[in-house]
Amino acid sequence: MIKPIVFTGSRLDRAAHHRSDPEWLAEKLGDPSSRFLPLHGLKALIDLQGPACIDWRGISDVREYIDAGASFIFLGIADFSCHFAIDVSTIANPKQPPISDWGKFIDVRSVAAQVRPGDAAALAQARSMIDWHNRHGYCAVCGSKTHPQELGYSRICSDSTCNATHFPRTDPVAIMMVTKGDKCLLGQGINFPSDFFSCLAGFIEPGETIEQGVRREVFEESGIKVADVRYHASQPWPYPSSLMIGCFADAISEDITVDTTELGDARWFTRDQVRDMLASSTNPSGLRMSPEMSLAHQLAKAWIA
């Protein structure tokens, strides 16, 4: 069985038809089977007593935060229970949670590859949504305060003369394995270590197709022109809320011109080199590629295969 890409493979049924039903919400907020994922400063509560997993809590553990107006998001339904995420950043010292048997608040990126795929997907959803609420407390149209609605999936302006509704955004990012014959193009971000390389990537701009975004980004960063672009796979990336769209692209030129505002370096690598770089992805030094949790790693693996 192929292991899902990190942050994919969610088991949650998002059950969007319940989002505008206050009676249903009231029932679930009183249901002892409902489960809550607390986040503090966007770090998630993780149980480390055995293999790392989300430390889902019952309603009695988080009721005081809900009553105090904390942001909470309906994530979905799994195993006949409703699952939510809740922001408990009002806890003064996250290293000393208010309940003794709580786990530890851990950065999502550092723990995502250790938990089960379904847990990692829930972490991505929870982190992105809580972060969006933290950033959108005021209306972009008139500047008035906004309030959450639809179980966290929109916010509405408090000014009735404006009444603008705001929805969570997902930013599309093209990430591409550019190949020509038996070699591929990899780049080095300006903040990367000198021996660390990855696939080129960039945001797709308004009015662009995925294919156009791939061609533009590759040319801007490396001076390489590409023709055919083929979709491979995607990955939610909750930093803060991107969707990585993985593609293969066929190069029709070879001479590299590095855009030094974006990259420190860009080079062609052979399959054997990339195979060795993948094997060294967890090493602290030496020629290596992005770790296994990244879509760049998965693109390179697919190309090698």
XYZ file of C-alpha atoms in Angstrom, residues 62-184:
123
model
C -12.731 23.039 26.419
C -16.123 24.388 27.490
C -14.604 27.376 29.320
C -12.784 28.492 26.148
C -15.936 28.208 24.021
C -17.898 30.190 26.618
C -15.145 32.836 26.589
C -15.482 33.292 22.811
C -12.538 31.254 21.535
C -12.455 30.516 17.803
C -13.482 26.953 17.071
C -13.856 25.147 13.749
C -15.919 22.140 12.775
C -13.451 19.782 11.092
C -15.787 16.931 10.231
C -17.246 13.596 11.297
C -15.305 10.363 11.767
C -16.058 7.214 13.764
C -19.580 8.570 14.448
C -18.131 11.551 16.365
C -17.894 15.226 15.455
C -14.386 16.669 15.472
C -13.524 20.310 16.072
C -10.412 22.481 16.410
C -10.308 25.206 19.055
C -7.885 28.056 19.721
C -6.793 27.974 23.379
C -4.050 30.574 23.014
C -5.405 32.344 26.129
C -3.639 29.693 28.226
C -0.888 31.732 29.877
C 1.751 29.008 29.907
C 1.291 26.320 27.215
C 3.989 24.219 28.894
C 1.641 23.847 31.863
C -1.812 23.015 30.394
C -4.784 23.484 32.726
C -5.511 19.750 32.859
C -2.771 17.424 34.020
C -3.321 14.658 31.477
C -3.146 16.957 28.440
C -0.330 16.217 26.018
C 2.153 18.749 24.652
C 1.645 21.639 22.225
C 3.928 20.910 19.265
C 4.654 22.708 15.994
C 2.612 21.062 13.257
C 5.477 20.911 10.749
C 7.761 19.077 13.182
C 5.228 16.396 14.107
C 3.198 15.920 10.888
C 5.380 13.163 9.461
C 5.233 11.191 12.735
C 1.452 10.944 13.117
C -1.005 8.868 11.107
C -2.015 10.308 7.701
C -5.540 11.073 8.914
C -4.169 12.977 11.912
C -1.766 14.962 9.734
C -4.606 15.975 7.416
C -6.665 17.149 10.406
C -3.666 19.140 11.658
C -3.367 20.883 8.280
C -7.068 21.743 8.218
C -7.087 22.956 11.824
C -3.930 25.032 11.583
C -4.941 26.751 8.333
C -8.442 27.572 9.561
C -7.436 28.887 12.998
C -4.694 30.984 11.384
C -7.218 32.426 8.913
C -9.536 33.497 11.747
C -6.603 35.089 13.588
C -5.803 37.169 10.490
C -9.337 38.231 9.549
C -10.844 39.876 12.589
C -11.655 42.990 10.560
C -13.593 43.504 7.349
C -11.456 44.116 4.267
C -14.272 46.236 2.792
C -15.056 48.709 5.599
C -12.702 47.915 8.476
C -15.396 46.914 10.989
C -15.026 43.849 13.173
C -16.056 40.497 11.723
C -17.697 37.544 13.434
C -17.415 33.832 12.602
C -20.336 31.924 11.127
C -20.980 28.590 9.359
C -19.031 26.727 12.068
C -15.922 28.707 11.223
C -16.057 28.546 7.419
C -16.845 32.214 6.899
C -16.819 35.539 8.730
C -19.389 38.313 8.377
C -18.941 42.050 8.855
C -20.558 43.396 12.013
C -21.659 46.577 10.216
C -25.141 45.864 8.843
C -24.719 48.524 6.147
C -21.713 46.579 4.823
C -22.615 42.976 5.696
C -19.700 41.624 3.644
C -19.000 37.915 3.988
C -15.403 36.675 3.950
C -14.316 33.116 3.180
C -11.101 31.218 3.903
C -8.597 31.323 1.086
C -6.282 28.698 -0.311
C -3.268 29.955 -2.260
C -2.306 27.737 -5.236
C 1.420 27.074 -5.566
C 2.934 25.284 -8.536
C 5.879 23.029 -7.682
C 7.548 21.388 -10.636
C 10.063 18.734 -11.528
C 11.586 20.096 -14.733
C 13.231 17.376 -16.814
C 15.176 17.110 -20.031
C 16.124 13.616 -21.078
C 17.881 11.884 -18.186
C 18.409 14.978 -16.046
C 16.277 17.301 -13.955
